């Protein structure tokens, strides 16, 4: 894509905070764009020499392709961050997450030796984005809504999905398309000409396809016939040579995405390591009455602002993870049986900078053992979360926790990593697993007061929540 960096300040302008921010953004954007362009010109084997020769070409190509895409996202996010707003803080946080995902992809596929010679290393981009986060945090207002498309309430789309949809997907050929990917391609073709939401009705059926909604398909609505009736399924995994990022059965980057009544699953199984059912990097995304099924790394709340209402999420290790600002409200989080010798962790939040406005908030929900774990009660330990980033932030509020949750509540990632800088909070939870008297004693763990908990309510944490209300789904804005 063509990018248009913000214009340079006039020659006479002093390095005020705004001037410094503009100069830093311009330099960071230029480096990101050069790296993206260079990675498109080079082949992995021509830039990583001996390290590449020692690595399976298929794996190196997979990691390289991820990084190319993630650097493209970084350029786009930086380009959109010219003004110091809360929305820019979200975009800069997402840029930081994209850069980390690039490097992690090399590590996940055993390619760490090839990383130093790749064009993605040595750019100091992560440090520059961290500096931008700090400067923007000092200048930005605490909340902005980010803007959303005016539209009819979603209930109207739901009640007349078959007749009101722009396109219909049906396995049996009774719709406009047989696959979801074809319907999304139609939405992409129409995107430039439309000023309203594009509605895709996906009829009951099992759709075995890996689907991606790219950033140039915004304001998409997908409506299914209900959980376990409309199912999107896949089986990619780190175990078979995908990165975590590219293993997703369903991924969405187009902003303003709304979906109801669909199951997203990854059937790779616990023996195949990370295997994502859905990866979400859409801003102002709403998932309503959906289901996510997998084992390790089921739901990747990758970045941006997201809201989940009345959804079911199944998994084992880190099965809600990522670095979005995500609230799961009135959801069921079901812990499945892992492999022998493993432990379960419901969340793994990846915030790695103190100025990122991200976190995973579970509010008014249920955390409980799934049927397969209940059948072997006491054989496996399960925890609320562990820190994937040094400033990991996860909060459980007014949530029912059954006895599958270990009394310690939380699990370290590795040694003391993040224990002094993370923020883990609990507020008025209930059930056999909610007793805080035997919880970890880390500096970053908090039994929260009402004032502290209010910071993580929808109204405060998710840009005021007006975009959720406009989507027409139920929402509790406060506690």
Short mmCIF file of C-alpha atoms in Angstrom, two decimals:
data_model
loop_
_atom_site.label_atom_id
_atom_site.label_comp_id
_atom_site.label_asym_id
_atom_site.label_seq_id
_atom_site.Cartn_x
_atom_site.Cartn_y
_atom_site.Cartn_z
CA UNK A 1 0.00 0.00 0.00
CA UNK A 2 1.06 3.61 -0.52
CA UNK A 3 1.71 5.44 2.72
CA UNK A 4 1.60 9.17 3.37
CA UNK A 5 3.67 10.17 6.39
CA UNK A 6 2.56 13.30 8.19
CA UNK A 7 4.17 16.46 6.78
CA UNK A 8 7.37 17.64 8.45
CA UNK A 9 7.06 20.55 10.85
CA UNK A 10 8.04 23.99 9.52
CA UNK A 11 11.80 24.72 9.74
CA UNK A 12 11.26 27.29 12.47
CA UNK A 13 9.30 24.93 14.75
CA UNK A 14 11.00 24.04 18.02
CA UNK A 15 10.99 20.51 19.39
CA UNK A 16 7.90 20.87 21.50
CA UNK A 17 6.18 17.65 22.55
CA UNK A 18 4.03 17.71 19.42
CA UNK A 19 7.03 18.43 17.22
CA UNK A 20 9.08 15.68 18.83
CA UNK A 21 6.19 13.24 18.44
CA UNK A 22 5.81 14.10 14.75
CA UNK A 23 9.54 13.67 14.11
CA UNK A 24 9.65 10.37 15.98
CA UNK A 25 6.59 9.07 14.16
CA UNK A 26 8.03 10.06 10.79
CA UNK A 27 11.34 8.30 11.47
CA UNK A 28 9.62 5.18 12.80
CA UNK A 29 7.24 5.03 9.85
CA UNK A 30 10.07 5.39 7.36
CA UNK A 31 12.02 2.51 8.96
CA UNK A 32 8.96 0.28 9.05
CA UNK A 33 8.15 1.01 5.40
CA UNK A 34 11.74 0.35 4.28
CA UNK A 35 11.78 -2.98 6.09
CA UNK A 36 8.43 -3.99 4.63
CA UNK A 37 9.58 -3.10 1.11
CA UNK A 38 12.94 -4.84 1.51
CA UNK A 39 11.30 -8.02 2.76
CA UNK A 40 9.14 -8.09 -0.37
CA UNK A 41 12.20 -7.84 -2.62
CA UNK A 42 14.35 -10.43 -0.86
CA UNK A 43 13.83 -14.16 -0.59
CA UNK A 44 14.55 -15.74 2.80
CA UNK A 45 17.48 -17.79 1.51
CA UNK A 46 19.20 -14.77 -0.01
CA UNK A 47 19.25 -12.77 3.19
CA UNK A 48 19.88 -15.32 5.92
CA UNK A 49 22.70 -17.32 4.34
CA UNK A 50 23.93 -20.25 6.45
CA UNK A 51 21.11 -19.95 8.98
CA UNK A 52 18.53 -20.21 6.21
CA UNK A 53 20.32 -23.14 4.59
CA UNK A 54 20.06 -25.05 7.86
CA UNK A 55 16.32 -24.35 8.18
CA UNK A 56 13.48 -26.08 6.34
CA UNK A 57 12.48 -23.74 3.52
CA UNK A 58 8.77 -24.19 4.17
CA UNK A 59 9.12 -23.01 7.77
CA UNK A 60 11.30 -20.05 6.85
CA UNK A 61 8.84 -19.00 4.16
CA UNK A 62 5.99 -19.20 6.68
CA UNK A 63 7.72 -16.98 9.25
CA UNK A 64 8.83 -14.55 6.54
CA UNK A 65 5.31 -14.25 5.11
CA UNK A 66 3.93 -13.50 8.57
CA UNK A 67 6.48 -10.76 9.13
CA UNK A 68 5.79 -9.18 5.76
CA UNK A 69 2.10 -9.02 6.60
CA UNK A 70 2.74 -7.79 10.15
CA UNK A 71 5.10 -5.06 8.97
CA UNK A 72 2.47 -4.00 6.46
CA UNK A 73 0.03 -3.72 9.37
CA UNK A 74 2.60 -1.71 11.33
CA UNK A 75 3.02 0.78 8.47
CA UNK A 76 -0.75 1.18 8.20
CA UNK A 77 -1.17 1.67 11.97
CA UNK A 78 1.62 4.23 12.16
CA UNK A 79 0.23 6.11 9.17
CA UNK A 80 -3.13 6.37 10.94
CA UNK A 81 -1.53 7.67 14.16
CA UNK A 82 -0.70 11.22 13.10
CA UNK A 83 -2.85 12.83 15.82
CA UNK A 84 -2.18 12.25 19.55
CA UNK A 85 -5.48 10.59 20.50
CA UNK A 86 -6.58 7.61 22.58
CA UNK A 87 -7.31 5.88 19.27
CA UNK A 88 -3.68 6.41 18.30
CA UNK A 89 -2.63 4.83 21.60
CA UNK A 90 -4.61 1.76 20.59
CA UNK A 91 -3.00 1.75 17.13
CA UNK A 92 0.51 2.14 18.56
CA UNK A 93 -0.17 -0.68 21.02
CA UNK A 94 -1.25 -2.81 18.06
CA UNK A 95 1.91 -1.89 16.15
CA UNK A 96 3.98 -3.08 19.11
CA UNK A 97 2.02 -6.35 19.18
CA UNK A 98 2.62 -6.86 15.44
CA UNK A 99 6.38 -6.42 15.79
CA UNK A 100 6.50 -8.92 18.66
CA UNK A 101 4.44 -11.44 16.70
CA UNK A 102 6.91 -11.25 13.82
CA UNK A 103 9.84 -12.21 16.01
CA UNK A 104 7.88 -14.86 17.91
CA UNK A 105 7.00 -16.58 14.66
CA UNK A 106 10.68 -17.28 13.98
CA UNK A 107 11.11 -18.67 17.50
CA UNK A 108 7.99 -20.84 17.35
CA UNK A 109 9.23 -22.60 14.22
CA UNK A 110 12.75 -23.14 15.58
CA UNK A 111 14.26 -20.41 13.38
CA UNK A 112 15.86 -18.18 16.01
CA UNK A 113 19.25 -18.64 14.34
CA UNK A 114 17.86 -17.15 11.13
CA UNK A 115 16.39 -14.09 12.84
CA UNK A 116 19.52 -11.88 13.22
CA UNK A 117 20.27 -11.89 9.48
CA UNK A 118 16.68 -11.17 8.45
CA UNK A 119 15.64 -7.62 7.49
CA UNK A 120 13.21 -7.62 10.42
CA UNK A 121 15.91 -7.56 13.10
CA UNK A 122 18.14 -4.66 14.01
CA UNK A 123 15.68 -1.89 13.06
CA UNK A 124 15.07 -0.65 16.63
CA UNK A 125 11.43 -0.34 15.67
CA UNK A 126 10.16 -1.81 18.92
CA UNK A 127 12.10 0.80 20.90
CA UNK A 128 10.80 3.58 18.66
CA UNK A 129 7.21 2.42 19.05
CA UNK A 130 7.71 2.23 22.82
CA UNK A 131 8.91 5.85 22.79
CA UNK A 132 5.89 6.85 20.72
CA UNK A 133 3.60 5.13 23.21
CA UNK A 134 5.11 7.16 26.05
CA UNK A 135 4.91 10.48 24.20
CA UNK A 136 1.38 9.83 22.94
CA UNK A 137 0.19 8.82 26.42
CA UNK A 138 1.31 12.21 27.72
CA UNK A 139 -0.58 14.08 25.00
CA UNK A 140 -3.70 12.01 24.30
CA UNK A 141 -7.10 12.49 25.98
CA UNK A 142 -8.05 9.46 28.09
CA UNK A 143 -10.94 8.32 25.88
CA UNK A 144 -12.17 8.68 22.34
CA UNK A 145 -14.70 6.52 20.58
CA UNK A 146 -12.58 6.03 17.48
CA UNK A 147 -15.63 6.61 15.30
CA UNK A 148 -18.07 4.00 14.05
CA UNK A 149 -20.36 3.70 11.10
CA UNK A 150 -23.92 4.79 11.74
CA UNK A 151 -26.17 1.83 11.07
CA UNK A 152 -29.40 0.12 11.86
CA UNK A 153 -29.42 -1.82 15.07
CA UNK A 154 -27.97 -5.26 14.62
CA UNK A 155 -31.15 -6.91 15.85
CA UNK A 156 -32.80 -5.79 12.62
CA UNK A 157 -30.14 -7.62 10.64
CA UNK A 158 -30.55 -10.67 12.89
CA UNK A 159 -34.32 -10.84 12.55
CA UNK A 160 -34.23 -10.68 8.76
CA UNK A 161 -30.85 -12.22 8.00
CA UNK A 162 -31.93 -14.29 5.01
CA UNK A 163 -33.72 -11.45 3.22
CA UNK A 164 -31.68 -8.45 4.40
CA UNK A 165 -28.18 -9.82 3.83
CA UNK A 166 -26.06 -8.52 0.98
CA UNK A 167 -24.94 -12.07 0.23
CA UNK A 168 -25.86 -15.53 1.50
CA UNK A 169 -23.41 -18.40 1.98
CA UNK A 170 -24.77 -21.95 1.86
CA UNK A 171 -22.96 -25.26 1.59
CA UNK A 172 -25.83 -26.76 -0.39
CA UNK A 173 -25.66 -24.15 -3.14
CA UNK A 174 -28.90 -22.41 -2.18
CA UNK A 175 -27.13 -19.08 -1.54
CA UNK A 176 -24.92 -16.74 -3.51
CA UNK A 177 -21.71 -18.56 -2.55
CA UNK A 178 -20.69 -21.92 -1.17
CA UNK A 179 -17.74 -20.62 0.90
CA UNK A 180 -17.29 -17.78 3.37
CA UNK A 181 -14.05 -16.73 1.68
CA UNK A 182 -15.90 -16.11 -1.60
CA UNK A 183 -18.43 -13.92 0.20
CA UNK A 184 -15.67 -11.90 1.86
CA UNK A 185 -14.02 -11.40 -1.53
CA UNK A 186 -17.34 -9.97 -2.74
CA UNK A 187 -17.41 -7.65 0.27
CA UNK A 188 -13.86 -6.52 -0.53
CA UNK A 189 -14.80 -5.79 -4.14
CA UNK A 190 -17.72 -3.65 -2.98
CA UNK A 191 -15.90 -1.91 -0.13
CA UNK A 192 -14.79 1.20 -2.02
CA UNK A 193 -18.28 1.97 -3.33
CA UNK A 194 -20.35 1.42 -0.18
CA UNK A 195 -21.01 3.59 2.84
CA UNK A 196 -22.99 1.05 4.83
CA UNK A 197 -22.31 -2.22 6.48
CA UNK A 198 -21.94 -5.32 4.33
CA UNK A 199 -23.98 -8.21 5.77
CA UNK A 200 -23.10 -11.85 5.12
CA UNK A 201 -25.60 -14.49 6.21
CA UNK A 202 -23.92 -17.88 6.65
CA UNK A 203 -26.45 -20.69 6.65
CA UNK A 204 -26.19 -23.74 8.85
CA UNK A 205 -23.33 -26.03 7.89
CA UNK A 206 -19.71 -26.92 8.56
CA UNK A 207 -17.35 -24.71 6.54
CA UNK A 208 -13.91 -26.29 6.39
CA UNK A 209 -11.82 -23.29 5.35
CA UNK A 210 -9.29 -20.85 6.73
CA UNK A 211 -10.88 -17.43 6.44
CA UNK A 212 -9.22 -14.01 6.64
CA UNK A 213 -11.02 -10.66 6.67
CA UNK A 214 -8.32 -8.17 5.67
CA UNK A 215 -8.03 -4.57 6.85
CA UNK A 216 -9.54 -3.27 3.59
CA UNK A 217 -12.89 -4.93 4.39
CA UNK A 218 -14.21 -2.77 7.26
CA UNK A 219 -17.71 -2.69 8.75
CA UNK A 220 -18.52 -6.30 7.96
CA UNK A 221 -21.39 -8.14 9.66
CA UNK A 222 -21.50 -11.94 9.69
CA UNK A 223 -24.61 -13.74 10.91
CA UNK A 224 -24.83 -17.47 11.41
CA UNK A 225 -27.67 -19.80 12.34
CA UNK A 226 -26.30 -20.28 15.85
CA UNK A 227 -23.57 -21.96 17.86
CA UNK A 228 -22.81 -25.50 16.62
CA UNK A 229 -25.10 -24.93 13.63
CA UNK A 230 -22.91 -22.59 11.59
CA UNK A 231 -19.33 -23.80 12.12
CA UNK A 232 -16.05 -22.55 10.65
CA UNK A 233 -13.42 -25.23 11.15
CA UNK A 234 -9.72 -25.75 10.45
CA UNK A 235 -6.71 -27.61 11.82
CA UNK A 236 -3.55 -25.56 11.24
CA UNK A 237 -1.07 -25.56 14.12
CA UNK A 238 2.50 -24.83 15.15
CA UNK A 239 2.94 -28.60 15.23
CA UNK A 240 2.40 -28.82 11.47
CA UNK A 241 4.57 -25.83 10.55
CA UNK A 242 2.31 -22.80 10.93
CA UNK A 243 3.11 -19.93 13.27
CA UNK A 244 0.62 -19.22 16.03
CA UNK A 245 -0.50 -16.14 14.09
CA UNK A 246 -1.07 -17.98 10.82
CA UNK A 247 -2.65 -21.06 12.42
CA UNK A 248 -5.98 -19.27 12.91
CA UNK A 249 -9.03 -20.87 11.36
CA UNK A 250 -10.66 -17.43 11.23
CA UNK A 251 -8.83 -14.11 11.37
CA UNK A 252 -10.16 -10.59 11.05
CA UNK A 253 -8.30 -7.29 10.62
CA UNK A 254 -11.06 -5.14 9.11
CA UNK A 255 -12.24 -2.59 11.66
CA UNK A 256 -15.80 -2.53 12.96
CA UNK A 257 -16.39 -6.27 12.55
CA UNK A 258 -19.60 -7.67 14.10
CA UNK A 259 -20.64 -11.32 14.24
CA UNK A 260 -23.36 -13.37 15.84
CA UNK A 261 -24.20 -17.06 16.03
CA UNK A 262 -21.11 -18.77 14.63
CA UNK A 263 -18.75 -21.40 16.05
CA UNK A 264 -15.05 -21.01 15.24
CA UNK A 265 -12.93 -24.08 15.91
CA UNK A 266 -9.46 -25.51 15.49
CA UNK A 267 -9.43 -29.30 15.59
CA UNK A 268 -5.65 -29.81 15.64
CA UNK A 269 -5.78 -31.23 19.17
CA UNK A 270 -3.61 -30.67 22.25
CA UNK A 271 -0.68 -32.66 20.86
CA UNK A 272 -0.17 -30.10 18.06
CA UNK A 273 0.79 -27.19 20.36
CA UNK A 274 -0.55 -23.73 19.51
CA UNK A 275 -3.61 -23.92 17.27
CA UNK A 276 -5.81 -20.83 17.04
CA UNK A 277 -9.54 -20.92 16.34
CA UNK A 278 -9.89 -17.15 15.86
CA UNK A 279 -7.38 -14.29 15.67
CA UNK A 280 -8.86 -10.80 16.07
CA UNK A 281 -7.03 -7.56 15.24
CA UNK A 282 -10.13 -5.60 14.26
CA UNK A 283 -10.77 -2.35 16.11
CA UNK A 284 -14.22 -1.93 17.67
CA UNK A 285 -15.01 -5.61 17.06
CA UNK A 286 -18.08 -7.27 18.59
CA UNK A 287 -18.65 -11.02 18.96
CA UNK A 288 -22.13 -11.95 20.19
CA UNK A 289 -23.40 -15.44 21.01
CA UNK A 290 -20.45 -17.16 19.35
CA UNK A 291 -18.33 -20.15 20.34
CA UNK A 292 -14.58 -20.73 20.11
CA UNK A 293 -13.27 -24.29 20.41
CA UNK A 294 -9.68 -25.42 20.63
CA UNK A 295 -7.01 -26.48 23.07
CA UNK A 296 -3.83 -24.40 23.38
CA UNK A 297 -4.29 -20.77 22.25
CA UNK A 298 -7.92 -20.95 21.19
CA UNK A 299 -8.85 -17.25 21.03
CA UNK A 300 -6.11 -14.83 19.99
CA UNK A 301 -7.24 -11.35 21.04
CA UNK A 302 -4.34 -10.02 19.02
CA UNK A 303 -4.77 -6.23 19.25
CA UNK A 304 -7.13 -3.22 19.22
CA UNK A 305 -10.48 -2.88 21.07
CA UNK A 306 -12.79 -5.89 21.27
CA UNK A 307 -16.01 -6.91 23.05
CA UNK A 308 -17.34 -10.45 23.52
CA UNK A 309 -20.84 -11.03 24.88
CA UNK A 310 -22.52 -14.36 25.70
CA UNK A 311 -19.76 -16.37 24.04
CA UNK A 312 -18.39 -19.82 24.94
CA UNK A 313 -14.62 -20.35 24.83
CA UNK A 314 -13.07 -23.82 25.24
CA UNK A 315 -9.39 -24.58 25.71
CA UNK A 316 -6.48 -25.72 27.82
CA UNK A 317 -3.26 -23.66 27.87
CA UNK A 318 -3.48 -19.86 27.45
CA UNK A 319 -6.75 -20.25 25.63
CA UNK A 320 -7.64 -16.55 25.75
CA UNK A 321 -4.42 -14.71 24.91
CA UNK A 322 -2.99 -11.69 23.13
CA UNK A 323 -2.55 -7.95 23.57
CA UNK A 324 -5.91 -6.40 22.75
CA UNK A 325 -8.06 -4.26 24.99
CA UNK A 326 -10.68 -7.01 25.27
CA UNK A 327 -13.67 -7.44 27.55
CA UNK A 328 -15.46 -10.77 27.80
CA UNK A 329 -18.87 -10.15 29.37
CA UNK A 330 -21.46 -12.81 30.31
CA UNK A 331 -19.26 -15.46 28.69
CA UNK A 332 -18.49 -19.07 29.60
CA UNK A 333 -14.82 -20.06 29.70
CA UNK A 334 -14.59 -23.85 29.74
CA UNK A 335 -11.32 -25.53 30.72
CA UNK A 336 -10.67 -28.77 28.83
CA UNK A 337 -8.50 -31.74 29.68
CA UNK A 338 -4.88 -31.14 28.58
CA UNK A 339 -2.18 -33.69 27.82
CA UNK A 340 -0.80 -35.67 30.74
CA UNK A 341 1.70 -33.61 32.71
CA UNK A 342 0.33 -30.26 31.52
CA UNK A 343 -1.38 -27.49 33.47
CA UNK A 344 -4.17 -25.24 32.26
CA UNK A 345 -4.14 -21.45 32.11
CA UNK A 346 -7.27 -19.58 31.09
CA UNK A 347 -5.48 -16.38 29.98
CA UNK A 348 -2.06 -15.17 28.83
CA UNK A 349 -2.13 -11.42 28.30
CA UNK A 350 0.79 -9.99 26.31
CA UNK A 351 1.10 -6.32 27.35
CA UNK A 352 4.83 -5.57 27.18
CA UNK A 353 4.96 -1.80 27.68
CA UNK A 354 3.50 0.20 30.58
CA UNK A 355 1.92 2.68 28.16
CA UNK A 356 -0.07 0.13 26.16
CA UNK A 357 -3.79 0.60 26.82
CA UNK A 358 -4.50 -3.13 26.65
CA UNK A 359 -5.68 -5.95 28.88
CA UNK A 360 -8.05 -8.91 29.14
CA UNK A 361 -11.10 -8.28 31.32
CA UNK A 362 -13.50 -11.10 32.23
CA UNK A 363 -16.70 -9.63 33.66
CA UNK A 364 -19.87 -11.30 34.90
CA UNK A 365 -18.85 -14.60 33.38
CA UNK A 366 -18.28 -18.26 34.32
CA UNK A 367 -14.96 -20.11 34.52
CA UNK A 368 -15.53 -23.85 34.84
CA UNK A 369 -14.23 -27.28 33.91
CA UNK A 370 -15.54 -28.73 30.67
CA UNK A 371 -17.00 -32.23 30.74
CA UNK A 372 -13.73 -33.97 29.86
CA UNK A 373 -11.88 -32.21 32.69
CA UNK A 374 -14.69 -32.82 35.20
CA UNK A 375 -14.38 -36.53 34.47
CA UNK A 376 -10.82 -36.50 35.88
CA UNK A 377 -11.41 -33.97 38.66
CA UNK A 378 -8.23 -33.20 40.61
CA UNK A 379 -5.85 -34.74 38.06
CA UNK A 380 -4.81 -31.41 36.49
CA UNK A 381 -4.15 -27.97 37.91
CA UNK A 382 -5.85 -24.98 36.32
CA UNK A 383 -5.10 -21.28 36.77
CA UNK A 384 -6.72 -17.98 35.83
CA UNK A 385 -3.70 -16.78 33.88
CA UNK A 386 0.01 -16.26 33.46
CA UNK A 387 2.02 -13.28 32.16
CA UNK A 388 2.89 -13.47 28.46
CA UNK A 389 4.27 -9.92 28.65
CA UNK A 390 6.19 -8.13 31.38
CA UNK A 391 3.29 -5.69 31.95
CA UNK A 392 0.56 -8.30 31.52
CA UNK A 393 -2.85 -7.03 32.66
CA UNK A 394 -5.78 -9.34 33.40
CA UNK A 395 -8.84 -8.78 35.57
CA UNK A 396 -11.70 -11.04 36.65
CA UNK A 397 -14.78 -9.24 38.00
CA UNK A 398 -18.04 -10.67 39.34
CA UNK A 399 -17.25 -14.02 37.75
CA UNK A 400 -18.27 -17.47 38.97
CA UNK A 401 -15.27 -19.79 39.32
CA UNK A 402 -15.70 -23.48 40.02
CA UNK A 403 -13.37 -25.70 42.02
CA UNK A 404 -11.12 -26.48 39.07
CA UNK A 405 -9.19 -23.23 39.75
CA UNK A 406 -6.13 -23.81 41.90
CA UNK A 407 -6.17 -21.86 45.21
CA UNK A 408 -3.04 -19.93 44.10
CA UNK A 409 -5.12 -18.56 41.24
CA UNK A 410 -2.27 -17.47 38.98
CA UNK A 411 0.76 -19.13 37.41
CA UNK A 412 4.24 -17.69 36.67
CA UNK A 413 5.44 -17.74 33.08
CA UNK A 414 9.11 -18.31 33.80
CA UNK A 415 10.78 -17.60 37.12
CA UNK A 416 10.05 -14.07 38.28
CA UNK A 417 9.30 -12.70 34.79
CA UNK A 418 6.72 -9.94 35.05
CA UNK A 419 5.72 -10.64 38.64
CA UNK A 420 6.69 -7.15 39.84
CA UNK A 421 5.23 -5.26 36.89
CA UNK A 422 2.07 -7.16 35.87
CA UNK A 423 -1.42 -6.17 37.01
CA UNK A 424 -3.68 -9.07 37.97
CA UNK A 425 -6.93 -8.14 39.66
CA UNK A 426 -9.96 -9.87 41.14
CA UNK A 427 -13.20 -8.20 42.19
CA UNK A 428 -16.24 -9.78 43.86
CA UNK A 429 -15.90 -13.17 42.22
CA UNK A 430 -17.82 -16.16 43.55
CA UNK A 431 -17.74 -19.94 43.63
CA UNK A 432 -15.39 -22.60 44.96
CA UNK A 433 -12.43 -21.25 42.99
CA UNK A 434 -12.85 -17.59 43.96
CA UNK A 435 -11.41 -17.62 47.49
CA UNK A 436 -8.50 -15.14 47.49
CA UNK A 437 -7.05 -16.09 50.89
CA UNK A 438 -4.50 -18.47 49.35
CA UNK A 439 -3.76 -16.51 46.20
CA UNK A 440 -0.25 -15.63 45.01
CA UNK A 441 1.51 -12.84 46.90
CA UNK A 442 3.09 -11.13 43.90
CA UNK A 443 3.50 -7.33 43.97
CA UNK A 444 1.30 -7.06 40.89
CA UNK A 445 -1.62 -9.08 42.26
CA UNK A 446 -4.60 -7.11 43.62
CA UNK A 447 -7.87 -7.84 45.34
CA UNK A 448 -9.53 -4.75 43.93
CA UNK A 449 -11.76 -2.12 45.48
CA UNK A 450 -14.79 -0.80 43.62
CA UNK A 451 -12.85 2.31 42.60
CA UNK A 452 -10.07 0.15 41.16
CA UNK A 453 -12.53 -2.16 39.39
CA UNK A 454 -14.28 0.76 37.69
CA UNK A 455 -11.12 1.36 35.63
CA UNK A 456 -11.86 -1.91 33.83
CA UNK A 457 -15.58 -1.45 33.15
CA UNK A 458 -16.67 -1.08 29.52
CA UNK A 459 -17.42 2.62 29.92
CA UNK A 460 -13.86 3.35 31.04
CA UNK A 461 -11.75 0.67 29.38
CA UNK A 462 -13.36 0.41 25.93
CA UNK A 463 -13.60 3.96 24.60
CA UNK A 464 -16.82 4.75 26.41
CA UNK A 465 -18.74 1.78 25.01
CA UNK A 466 -20.90 3.85 22.62
CA UNK A 467 -19.78 1.70 19.70
CA UNK A 468 -21.04 -1.42 21.50
CA UNK A 469 -24.40 0.17 22.25
CA UNK A 470 -24.64 1.20 18.58
CA UNK A 471 -24.02 -2.41 17.55
CA UNK A 472 -27.27 -3.34 19.27
CA UNK A 473 -25.91 -6.05 21.56
CA UNK A 474 -26.57 -6.19 25.31
CA UNK A 475 -23.82 -4.56 27.38
CA UNK A 476 -23.18 -3.60 30.99
CA UNK A 477 -21.30 -0.31 30.83
CA UNK A 478 -20.44 -0.20 34.54
CA UNK A 479 -19.87 -2.90 37.14
#
